[in-house]
CSV table of C-alpha atoms in Angstrom, one decimal:
chain,number,residue,atom,x,y,z
S,13,MET,CA,166.3,54.5,162.1
S,14,MET,CA,167.1,55.7,158.8
S,15,LYS,CA,164.1,55.9,156.5
S,16,GLN,CA,163.6,54.1,153.5
S,17,LYS,CA,164.2,57.3,151.0
S,18,ASN,CA,166.9,58.4,153.0
S,19,LEU,CA,168.8,55.0,152.6
S,20,LYS,CA,167.9,55.0,148.9
S,21,ALA,CA,169.2,58.6,148.5
S,22,TYR,CA,172.4,57.5,150.5
S,23,PHE,CA,173.4,54.9,147.9
S,24,GLU,CA,172.4,56.9,145.1
S,25,GLY,CA,174.9,59.4,146.3
S,26,TYR,CA,177.7,56.9,146.3
S,27,LYS,CA,177.0,55.5,142.9
S,28,GLU,CA,180.2,56.8,141.1
S,29,GLU,CA,182.5,55.5,144.0
S,30,PHE,CA,180.8,52.5,144.2
S,31,LEU,CA,181.5,51.7,140.4
S,32,GLN,CA,185.3,52.5,141.0
S,33,ASP,CA,185.4,49.9,143.7
S,34,LEU,CA,183.6,47.5,141.9
S,35,GLU,CA,185.7,48.1,138.7
S,36,GLU,CA,189.0,47.3,141.1
S,37,LEU,CA,187.7,44.3,142.5
S,38,ILE,CA,186.4,42.8,139.2
S,39,SER,CA,190.2,43.7,137.6
S,40,ILE,CA,191.2,40.9,140.0
S,41,ASP,CA,191.5,37.4,138.6
S,42,SER,CA,190.3,35.7,141.6
S,43,THR,CA,189.9,32.3,140.2
S,44,ARG,CA,191.2,29.6,142.6
S,45,GLY,CA,194.8,29.0,142.1
S,46,GLU,CA,197.7,26.7,143.3
S,47,SER,CA,197.9,26.5,147.2
S,48,GLU,CA,201.1,27.7,148.5
S,49,PRO,CA,202.3,28.9,151.9
S,50,GLY,CA,200.4,31.9,153.1
S,51,PHE,CA,197.9,31.7,150.1
S,52,PRO,CA,195.7,28.4,150.8
S,53,VAL,CA,193.6,29.0,147.8
S,54,GLY,CA,196.0,30.9,145.5
S,55,ARG,CA,197.1,34.5,145.2
S,56,GLY,CA,193.9,35.6,143.0
S,57,PRO,CA,191.7,35.2,145.7
S,58,ALA,CA,193.9,36.7,148.5
S,59,GLN,CA,194.4,39.7,146.5
S,60,ALA,CA,190.6,40.2,145.9
S,61,LEU,CA,190.1,39.9,149.6
S,62,GLU,CA,192.6,42.2,150.4
S,63,LYS,CA,191.3,44.7,147.9
S,64,ALA,CA,187.8,44.5,149.5
S,65,LEU,CA,188.9,44.8,153.2
S,66,GLU,CA,191.1,48.0,151.9
S,67,ILE,CA,187.7,49.3,150.9
S,68,ALA,CA,186.3,48.5,154.3
S,69,LYS,CA,188.9,50.2,156.2
S,70,ARG,CA,188.5,53.5,153.8
S,71,PHE,CA,185.0,53.5,155.5
S,72,GLY,CA,186.4,53.4,159.1
S,73,LEU,CA,185.0,49.7,159.2
S,74,TYR,CA,186.8,47.1,161.4
S,75,THR,CA,188.4,44.4,159.3
S,76,GLU,CA,190.3,41.1,159.8
S,77,ASN,CA,192.2,38.9,157.2
S,78,TRP,CA,192.2,35.2,158.5
S,79,GLU,CA,195.2,33.5,156.7
S,80,ASN,CA,194.1,34.9,153.2
S,81,CYS,CA,191.2,32.7,153.2
S,82,LEU,CA,188.4,34.5,155.1
S,83,GLY,CA,188.0,38.1,156.0
S,84,ILE,CA,185.5,39.7,158.1
S,85,VAL,CA,184.2,43.3,158.0
S,86,GLN,CA,182.3,44.8,161.0
S,87,LEU,CA,181.3,47.9,162.6
S,88,ASN,CA,183.5,47.6,165.5
S,89,ASP,CA,185.4,44.9,167.0
S,90,SER,CA,182.7,43.2,169.2
S,91,CYS,CA,182.8,39.5,168.9
S,92,GLU,CA,179.1,39.2,169.9
S,93,ARG,CA,176.7,39.2,167.1
S,94,LYS,CA,173.1,38.3,166.1
S,95,LEU,CA,173.7,38.5,162.3
S,96,ASP,CA,176.3,36.9,159.8
S,97,ILE,CA,176.2,38.0,156.2
S,98,PHE,CA,178.4,35.5,153.9
S,99,ALA,CA,179.5,36.8,150.6
S,100,HIS,CA,182.6,35.7,148.6
S,101,MET,CA,185.5,37.3,146.4
S,102,ASP,CA,186.7,34.1,144.2
S,103,VAL,CA,185.1,33.4,141.2
S,104,VAL,CA,184.7,30.6,138.6
S,105,PRO,CA,187.2,30.5,135.6
S,106,ALA,CA,186.7,33.0,132.9
S,107,GLY,CA,185.7,30.6,130.1
S,108,GLU,CA,185.0,31.5,126.7
S,109,GLY,CA,182.4,33.3,124.3
S,110,TRP,CA,182.7,36.6,126.2
S,111,GLN,CA,181.4,39.4,123.5
S,112,VAL,CA,180.4,42.6,125.6
S,113,THR,CA,183.9,42.9,127.6
S,114,GLU,CA,186.6,40.7,128.6
S,115,PRO,CA,186.0,39.1,131.8
S,116,PHE,CA,188.3,41.0,134.2
S,117,VAL,CA,187.4,44.4,132.3
S,118,MET,CA,184.1,45.8,133.8
S,119,LYS,CA,182.0,47.7,131.6
S,120,LEU,CA,179.1,49.8,132.2
S,121,VAL,CA,176.4,49.1,129.4
S,122,ASP,CA,172.8,50.6,129.7
S,123,GLY,CA,172.8,50.5,133.5
S,124,CYS,CA,174.5,47.2,133.8
S,125,VAL,CA,178.2,46.2,134.8
S,126,TYR,CA,179.5,43.5,133.1
S,127,GLY,CA,182.4,41.1,134.2
S,128,ARG,CA,183.3,38.1,136.0
S,129,GLY,CA,182.0,38.4,139.5
S,130,THR,CA,179.8,41.5,139.1
S,131,ALA,CA,176.8,39.3,140.1
S,132,ASP,CA,178.5,36.4,141.6
S,133,ASP,CA,179.6,37.7,144.1
S,134,LYS,CA,181.7,40.8,144.2
S,135,GLY,CA,179.0,43.2,143.3
S,136,PRO,CA,176.7,41.9,146.2
S,137,ALA,CA,179.8,41.5,148.6
S,138,LEU,CA,180.5,45.4,147.8
S,139,ALA,CA,176.7,46.3,148.3
S,140,ALA,CA,177.1,44.6,151.7
S,141,ILE,CA,180.1,46.4,152.5
S,142,TYR,CA,178.5,49.8,151.9
S,143,ALA,CA,175.6,48.9,153.7
S,144,LEU,CA,177.8,48.6,156.8
S,145,ARG,CA,179.3,51.9,155.7
S,146,ALA,CA,175.7,53.4,155.4
S,147,ILE,CA,175.0,52.5,159.1
S,148,LYS,CA,178.2,53.7,160.5
S,149,GLU,CA,178.2,56.9,158.7
S,150,GLN,CA,174.7,57.9,160.0
S,151,GLY,CA,175.9,57.1,163.4
S,152,ILE,CA,173.8,54.3,164.3
S,153,ALA,CA,174.6,52.2,167.2
S,154,LEU,CA,173.3,48.8,166.8
S,155,ALA,CA,172.1,46.7,169.8
S,156,GLU,CA,173.4,43.6,168.6
S,157,ASN,CA,176.4,43.0,166.2
S,158,VAL,CA,176.4,41.9,162.6
S,159,ARG,CA,179.8,40.3,161.0
S,160,LEU,CA,180.1,40.3,157.1
S,161,PHE,CA,182.2,37.3,156.1
S,162,LEU,CA,184.2,37.5,152.6
S,163,GLY,CA,185.3,34.0,151.3
S,164,CYS,CA,187.7,33.0,149.0
S,165,ASP,CA,186.8,29.4,148.4
S,166,GLU,CA,182.9,29.5,147.6
S,167,GLU,CA,183.2,28.1,144.3
S,168,SER,CA,185.8,25.4,145.0
S,169,GLY,CA,186.4,23.4,148.1
S,170,CYS,CA,185.0,25.8,150.8
S,171,LEU,CA,188.2,25.7,152.8
S,172,ASP,CA,187.0,29.1,154.0
S,173,LEU,CA,183.7,27.8,155.7
S,174,LYS,CA,186.1,25.3,157.3
S,175,MET,CA,187.9,27.9,158.9
S,176,TYR,CA,184.8,29.8,159.9
S,177,ARG,CA,183.4,26.6,161.5
S,178,ALA,CA,186.8,26.3,163.3
S,179,LYS,CA,187.4,29.8,164.5
S,180,THR,CA,183.9,30.9,165.5
S,181,LYS,CA,180.4,30.0,166.2
S,182,PRO,CA,177.3,30.8,164.0
S,183,ALA,CA,175.4,33.6,164.7
S,184,GLU,CA,171.6,33.2,165.6
S,185,MET,CA,170.7,34.3,162.0
S,186,ALA,CA,172.6,34.5,158.7
S,187,PHE,CA,171.8,35.5,154.9
S,188,SER,CA,173.8,35.5,151.9
S,189,PRO,CA,173.5,38.1,148.9
S,190,ASP,CA,174.4,35.2,146.6
S,191,GLY,CA,171.3,34.1,145.2
S,192,GLU,CA,168.2,35.6,144.1
S,193,PHE,CA,165.4,38.1,145.5
S,194,PRO,CA,162.9,37.9,147.2
S,195,VAL,CA,164.2,35.2,149.6
S,196,VAL,CA,165.6,31.9,148.7
S,197,ASN,CA,164.7,29.9,151.9
S,198,ILE,CA,165.2,26.4,150.2
S,199,GLU,CA,168.4,25.2,148.6
S,200,LYS,CA,168.4,22.0,146.4
S,201,GLY,CA,170.9,19.1,147.6
S,202,SER,CA,173.9,18.3,145.4
S,203,LEU,CA,175.3,14.9,144.0
S,204,LYS,CA,178.7,15.6,142.3
S,205,GLY,CA,180.2,12.5,140.8
S,206,ALA,CA,182.7,11.3,138.4
S,207,LEU,CA,182.3,8.3,136.0
S,208,THR,CA,185.8,6.9,135.0
S,209,ALA,CA,187.3,3.9,132.9
S,210,GLU,CA,190.7,2.6,131.9
S,211,PHE,CA,191.4,0.6,128.9
S,212,PRO,CA,194.3,-0.6,126.5
S,213,GLU,CA,194.7,2.1,123.7
S,214,ASP,CA,193.7,1.0,120.5
S,215,LYS,CA,195.2,2.6,117.4
S,216,ARG,CA,192.9,1.0,114.7
S,217,LEU,CA,191.8,3.7,112.0
S,218,PRO,CA,189.5,5.6,112.1
S,219,ARG,CA,189.8,6.5,115.6
S,220,ILE,CA,189.0,9.3,118.4
S,221,VAL,CA,192.2,10.4,119.7
S,222,SER,CA,191.4,12.9,122.3
S,223,VAL,CA,188.5,14.7,124.0
S,224,GLN,CA,188.9,17.7,126.4
S,225,CYS,CA,186.0,19.8,127.5
S,226,GLY,CA,185.3,21.7,130.8
S,227,SER,CA,186.9,23.4,133.8
S,228,SER,CA,184.7,23.3,136.7
S,229,ILE,CA,182.1,20.7,137.8
S,230,ASN,CA,179.7,23.5,138.4
S,231,VAL,CA,180.0,25.4,135.4
S,232,ILE,CA,178.3,23.9,132.0
S,233,PRO,CA,180.8,24.2,129.3
S,234,SER,CA,180.6,26.2,126.4
S,235,SER,CA,183.4,24.7,124.2
S,236,ALA,CA,184.7,21.2,123.8
S,237,LYS,CA,187.6,19.9,121.5
S,238,ALA,CA,188.3,16.6,119.9
S,239,VAL,CA,191.2,15.2,117.7
S,240,ILE,CA,190.2,12.6,115.3
S,241,GLU,CA,192.5,10.4,113.0
S,242,GLY,CA,191.7,8.6,110.1
S,243,LEU,CA,188.7,10.5,108.7
S,244,THR,CA,188.3,13.3,106.3
S,245,ALA,CA,186.7,16.7,106.3
S,246,GLU,CA,184.3,15.1,103.9
S,247,ASP,CA,183.5,12.2,106.1
S,248,LEU,CA,182.6,14.6,108.7
S,249,LYS,CA,180.9,17.1,107.1
S,250,ASN,CA,177.5,15.7,107.0
S,251,ILE,CA,177.2,14.1,110.4
S,252,LEU,CA,178.4,17.5,111.8
S,253,ASN,CA,175.8,19.3,110.2
S,254,VAL,CA,173.1,16.9,111.6
S,255,VAL,CA,174.2,16.9,115.2
S,256,SER,CA,174.6,20.6,115.1
S,257,GLU,CA,170.8,20.8,114.2
S,258,GLU,CA,169.9,18.5,116.3
S,259,THR,CA,171.8,20.2,119.6
S,260,ASN,CA,171.9,23.7,118.5
S,261,VAL,CA,175.5,23.7,119.0
S,262,ASP,CA,178.0,24.8,116.5
S,263,PHE,CA,180.9,22.5,115.3
S,264,SER,CA,183.9,23.3,113.3
S,265,LEU,CA,186.9,21.5,111.7
S,266,GLU,CA,190.5,22.2,111.7
S,267,LYS,CA,193.0,20.4,109.5
S,268,LEU,CA,195.9,19.2,111.9
S,269,LYS,CA,199.3,17.6,111.1
S,270,GLY,CA,199.2,14.2,109.5
S,271,ASP,CA,195.9,12.4,109.1
S,272,PHE,CA,194.5,14.4,112.3
S,273,ILE,CA,191.6,16.8,112.3
S,274,GLY,CA,190.3,18.6,115.1
S,275,ILE,CA,186.8,19.2,115.7
S,276,THR,CA,185.6,22.2,118.2
S,277,ALA,CA,182.1,22.6,119.6
S,278,ASP,CA,180.6,25.9,120.4
S,279,GLY,CA,177.9,25.7,122.6
S,280,GLU,CA,176.8,28.2,125.5
S,281,GLY,CA,178.1,27.9,129.1
S,282,GLY,CA,175.9,28.8,132.3
S,283,HIS,CA,175.8,27.9,136.0
S,284,ALA,CA,175.2,23.9,136.6
S,285,SER,CA,172.0,24.6,138.5
S,286,ARG,CA,170.3,25.9,135.3
S,287,PRO,CA,171.4,23.3,132.3
S,288,GLU,CA,168.1,24.2,130.6
S,289,GLN,CA,169.4,27.5,129.9
S,290,ALA,CA,172.6,26.6,128.4
S,291,ARG,CA,173.9,24.8,125.3
S,292,ASN,CA,176.1,22.2,127.0
S,293,ALA,CA,179.1,21.6,124.5
S,294,ALA,CA,180.1,18.5,126.4
S,295,THR,CA,177.0,16.4,125.8
S,296,ALA,CA,176.9,17.5,122.3
S,297,MET,CA,180.3,16.7,121.7
S,298,LEU,CA,179.5,13.1,123.0
S,299,GLN,CA,176.4,13.0,120.7
S,300,LEU,CA,178.7,13.7,117.6
S,301,LEU,CA,181.4,11.4,118.5
S,302,VAL,CA,179.5,8.3,119.1
S,303,ARG,CA,178.0,9.0,115.4
S,304,LEU,CA,181.2,8.9,113.8
S,305,PRO,CA,182.2,5.9,111.7
S,306,VAL,CA,185.3,4.7,113.5
S,307,ALA,CA,186.9,1.3,114.6
S,308,GLU,CA,185.3,-0.4,117.4
S,309,SER,CA,187.3,-0.3,120.4
S,310,LEU,CA,186.9,-0.4,124.4
S,311,GLY,CA,187.6,3.4,124.5
S,312,PHE,CA,184.7,3.9,122.1
S,313,GLU,CA,182.4,1.7,123.8
S,314,LYS,CA,183.2,3.8,127.0
S,315,LEU,CA,182.2,6.9,125.2
S,316,GLN,CA,178.8,5.4,124.1
S,317,SER,CA,178.3,4.4,127.8
S,318,LEU,CA,178.8,7.7,128.7
S,319,GLN,CA,176.5,9.1,126.3
S,320,GLU,CA,173.7,6.7,127.2
S,321,ILE,CA,173.9,8.1,130.7
S,322,PHE,CA,174.2,11.8,129.7
S,323,PRO,CA,172.1,12.4,126.2
S,324,HIS,CA,172.3,16.1,125.2
S,325,GLY,CA,169.3,17.9,126.3
S,326,ASP,CA,168.4,15.6,129.1
S,327,TYR,CA,168.3,18.3,132.0
S,328,TYR,CA,166.6,16.0,134.5
S,329,GLY,CA,168.5,12.9,134.7
S,330,LYS,CA,165.6,10.6,132.9
S,331,ALA,CA,168.2,8.6,131.1
S,332,ALA,CA,170.2,7.9,134.2
S,333,GLY,CA,167.1,6.8,136.1
S,334,ILE,CA,167.1,9.7,138.7
S,335,TYR,CA,164.3,12.0,137.5
S,336,MET,CA,162.5,13.1,140.6
S,337,GLU,CA,160.5,16.2,141.7
S,338,ASP,CA,158.7,17.4,144.8
S,339,GLU,CA,156.2,20.5,145.2
S,340,LEU,CA,158.4,22.5,147.6
S,341,SER,CA,161.8,22.4,145.7
S,342,GLY,CA,160.7,21.3,142.2
S,343,LYS,CA,162.7,18.9,139.6
S,344,ILE,CA,166.1,17.5,140.0
S,345,THR,CA,168.7,18.6,137.5
S,346,VAL,CA,171.9,17.0,135.9
S,347,SER,CA,174.4,18.3,133.7
S,348,LEU,CA,177.8,16.7,132.4
S,349,ASP,CA,180.5,19.5,132.8
S,350,ILE,CA,183.9,18.0,132.6
S,351,LEU,CA,184.8,15.2,129.8
S,352,ASN,CA,188.2,14.2,129.1
S,353,TYR,CA,189.6,11.1,126.9
S,354,ASN,CA,192.9,10.4,125.7
S,355,GLY,CA,192.6,6.8,124.0
S,356,LYS,CA,193.4,5.2,127.5
S,357,THR,CA,191.3,6.8,129.9
S,358,LEU,CA,187.7,8.4,130.2
S,359,THR,CA,186.6,10.7,133.0
S,360,GLY,CA,183.1,12.3,132.8
S,361,GLU,CA,182.4,14.6,135.7
S,362,PHE,CA,178.7,15.4,136.3
S,363,ASP,CA,176.7,18.2,138.9
S,364,SER,CA,173.1,17.1,140.0
S,365,ARG,CA,171.2,19.4,142.2
S,366,THR,CA,168.6,17.3,144.0
S,367,PRO,CA,165.4,18.2,145.7
S,368,ILE,CA,164.4,17.7,149.2
S,369,CYS,CA,162.7,14.5,148.2
S,370,ALA,CA,166.2,12.9,147.2
S,371,ASN,CA,167.7,10.2,149.1
S,372,LEU,CA,170.4,7.4,148.7
S,373,GLU,CA,167.9,4.9,147.4
S,374,ASN,CA,166.3,6.9,144.5
S,375,LEU,CA,169.7,8.5,143.3
S,376,LYS,CA,171.4,4.9,143.3
S,377,PRO,CA,170.1,4.1,139.8
S,378,ILE,CA,172.7,6.3,138.1
S,379,GLU,CA,175.4,4.4,140.3
S,380,ASP,CA,174.0,1.2,138.9
S,381,MET,CA,173.8,2.0,135.3
S,382,ALA,CA,177.3,3.3,135.5
S,383,GLU,CA,178.6,0.0,137.0
S,384,GLU,CA,176.7,-1.8,134.2
S,385,LYS,CA,178.3,-0.6,131.5
S,386,GLY,CA,181.8,-0.8,133.0
S,387,LEU,CA,182.2,2.6,134.4
S,388,GLN,CA,183.7,3.4,137.8
S,389,TYR,CA,181.3,5.6,140.0
S,390,GLU,CA,182.2,8.0,142.7
S,391,ALA,CA,180.0,10.9,144.0
S,392,GLU,CA,179.6,13.0,147.0
S,393,ARG,CA,175.8,14.0,148.3
S,394,GLU,CA,174.5,16.9,150.1
S,395,GLU,CA,171.0,17.1,151.5
S,396,ALA,CA,168.8,20.0,150.7
S,397,HIS,CA,168.4,23.1,153.0
S,398,HIS,CA,165.1,24.4,154.1
S,399,VAL,CA,164.2,27.4,156.3
S,400,PRO,CA,160.5,27.9,157.1
S,401,GLU,CA,159.0,30.8,156.0
S,402,ASP,CA,157.4,32.1,159.2
S,403,THR,CA,160.7,32.5,160.7
S,404,VAL,CA,161.7,36.1,161.9
S,405,LEU,CA,164.5,36.2,159.6
S,406,VAL,CA,162.5,35.1,156.5
S,407,LYS,CA,159.4,37.5,157.3
S,408,THR,CA,162.0,40.6,157.9
S,409,LEU,CA,163.9,40.2,154.5
S,410,LEU,CA,160.7,39.8,152.7
S,411,LYS,CA,159.3,43.1,154.4
S,412,CYS,CA,162.3,44.9,153.4
S,413,TYR,CA,162.3,43.5,149.9
S,414,GLU,CA,158.6,44.9,149.6
S,415,ALA,CA,159.6,48.1,151.0
S,416,TYR,CA,162.2,48.7,148.6
S,417,THR,CA,160.9,47.3,145.4
S,418,GLY,CA,157.2,47.6,145.5
S,419,PHE,CA,156.6,43.7,144.5
S,420,VAL,CA,155.0,41.3,146.8
S,421,GLY,CA,157.7,39.2,148.5
S,422,HIS,CA,157.8,35.2,148.4
S,423,CYS,CA,160.0,32.4,149.1
S,424,ILE,CA,161.6,30.5,146.4
S,425,ALA,CA,163.7,27.3,145.9
S,426,ILE,CA,166.8,27.4,143.6
S,427,GLY,CA,169.3,24.8,142.6
S,428,GLY,CA,172.3,26.7,143.5
S,429,GLY,CA,174.1,26.1,146.9
S,430,SER,CA,175.3,28.9,149.0
S,431,TYR,CA,177.5,29.5,152.3
S,432,VAL,CA,174.3,29.3,154.3
S,433,HIS,CA,173.3,25.8,152.9
S,434,ASN,CA,174.1,23.8,156.3
S,435,MET,CA,173.0,26.9,158.7
S,436,PRO,CA,170.1,26.3,160.4
S,437,TYR,CA,168.7,29.6,160.0
S,438,GLY,CA,170.5,30.8,156.9
S,439,VAL,CA,169.0,32.1,153.8
S,440,THR,CA,169.9,33.8,150.6
S,441,PHE,CA,168.9,37.3,150.2
S,442,GLY,CA,169.5,38.9,146.6
S,443,CYS,CA,170.9,40.0,144.3
S,444,ALA,CA,169.4,38.6,141.3
S,445,MET,CA,165.9,40.0,140.6
S,446,PRO,CA,163.1,37.5,139.7
S,447,GLY,CA,163.1,36.3,136.3
S,448,VAL,CA,166.7,38.0,135.4
S,449,ASP,CA,169.4,35.7,134.3
S,450,ASN,CA,172.6,37.3,135.2
S,451,ARG,CA,174.6,34.8,133.3
S,452,MET,CA,176.6,33.5,136.4
S,453,HIS,CA,179.4,31.2,135.7
S,454,GLY,CA,178.8,32.0,132.0
S,455,PRO,CA,180.2,34.6,129.7
S,456,ASP,CA,178.9,38.2,129.6
S,457,GLU,CA,178.0,38.0,133.3
S,458,PHE,CA,176.4,41.0,134.5
S,459,ALA,CA,174.6,42.8,137.5
S,460,ASP,CA,172.0,45.9,137.0
S,461,LEU,CA,173.9,48.8,138.8
S,462,ASP,CA,170.5,50.1,140.4
S,463,VAL,CA,169.5,46.6,141.6
S,464,LEU,CA,173.2,46.6,143.4
S,465,LEU,CA,172.6,49.9,145.0
S,466,THR,CA,169.0,49.0,146.1
S,467,SER,CA,170.3,45.7,147.5
S,468,GLY,CA,172.7,47.7,149.7
S,469,ALA,CA,169.9,49.8,150.9
S,470,MET,CA,167.9,46.5,151.8
S,471,PHE,CA,170.7,45.2,153.5
S,472,ALA,CA,171.2,47.9,155.7
S,473,SER,CA,167.3,48.1,156.3
S,474,ALA,CA,167.5,44.4,157.4
S,475,ILE,CA,170.5,44.8,159.6
S,476,LEU,CA,168.8,47.5,161.5
S,477,GLU,CA,165.6,45.6,161.6
S,478,LEU,CA,167.0,42.4,162.9
S,479,CYS,CA,169.9,43.8,165.0
S,480,GLY,CA,168.1,46.8,166.5
S,481,GLU,CA,169.3,50.3,167.4
S,482,ARG,CA,170.8,50.7,170.8
S,483,ASN,CA,168.8,53.2,173.1
């Protein structure tokens, strides 16, 4: 078996090549696009998948492209396997607020690579490809096989997972480099829902004409825009200053044609599983709008109702009556991530990450509150995922982590969901180090280059430990 120092040296020797390959992957906008014949999740994800498979082929690895939705990378063409590794090539929308670089232009700064997908999940996926390369180039034959899956729809509808389940059986063990180190053995459940309302348009002045905010239900929005009619900049100035101080979100005004004024809220985006680390522009905008001296209307009443359920800074669902926590998985989180209003309809979409203790009964208060306020409620729920710490998979991964980092390994629970969420023996392993916020789903997403390379070495070591060498 390759020694730890040999693996580290191997990956260090390919640093420049790794950077070049990652730069090509990051340059592809692989946000989910419109479905069309031959491209079920759009052309961007398919292009990124093809590039990743091209890289793997260059190393002499076996690859298959399953309908531009899911790809596989293996050491050989064997169907039998003991271990599945899941990564993905699609990304969330670029969003606004990028400062270090453009979203799809990778930039290396102080040892960190910036760009959409560097951490989630193209960088980790490339590290896994290089791990298979390392094993192949060292001429090591595995006793049992490993297969790397490269998905194209992890951030949206998980059409790739449906294909996986239709075309193959799960391996005995699985891990995904789409979480955190040391090992994530608990992933919270989720409650993703929409609160909607329809009402007659009321043009009495002053009024709120429209609100637009958010692009993805699992991304906390960094900006929101509203159009107001019948108020002046002077009318709004003091309210904007007060709400900005309360929410830590900046507001700006723009004079539009006629008697219209545009309002922009600039906060800080982030991953919906960590709302406390962001400054939600949607909830800040709601807090501002309900303070405005506008004419009473059914539309304004519904905006007030939505704000009462999702007040700014309430990260744990207390106002909605669903606050809960347990010892293993921690607190529930709640974030309003999409907000649209046009004077006739209102839509607010939220993302909640729910602990192990969540159930239909203790989550029902948010539905009851919405209906009491005249808002239609629809939601989809997923149970939490838990793999015990004493399994061979978890113990092996922790051993590899300790060997390559020198830190004590332990299991953690996260709010984010991954490909392995519904796999009995699936955990996430990397690639964010403990205490590091890689700004996944937010502007200036980044990954530490040395961490990515060390991750590749850890993946190779874990594969060898779990699959064994053939005598």
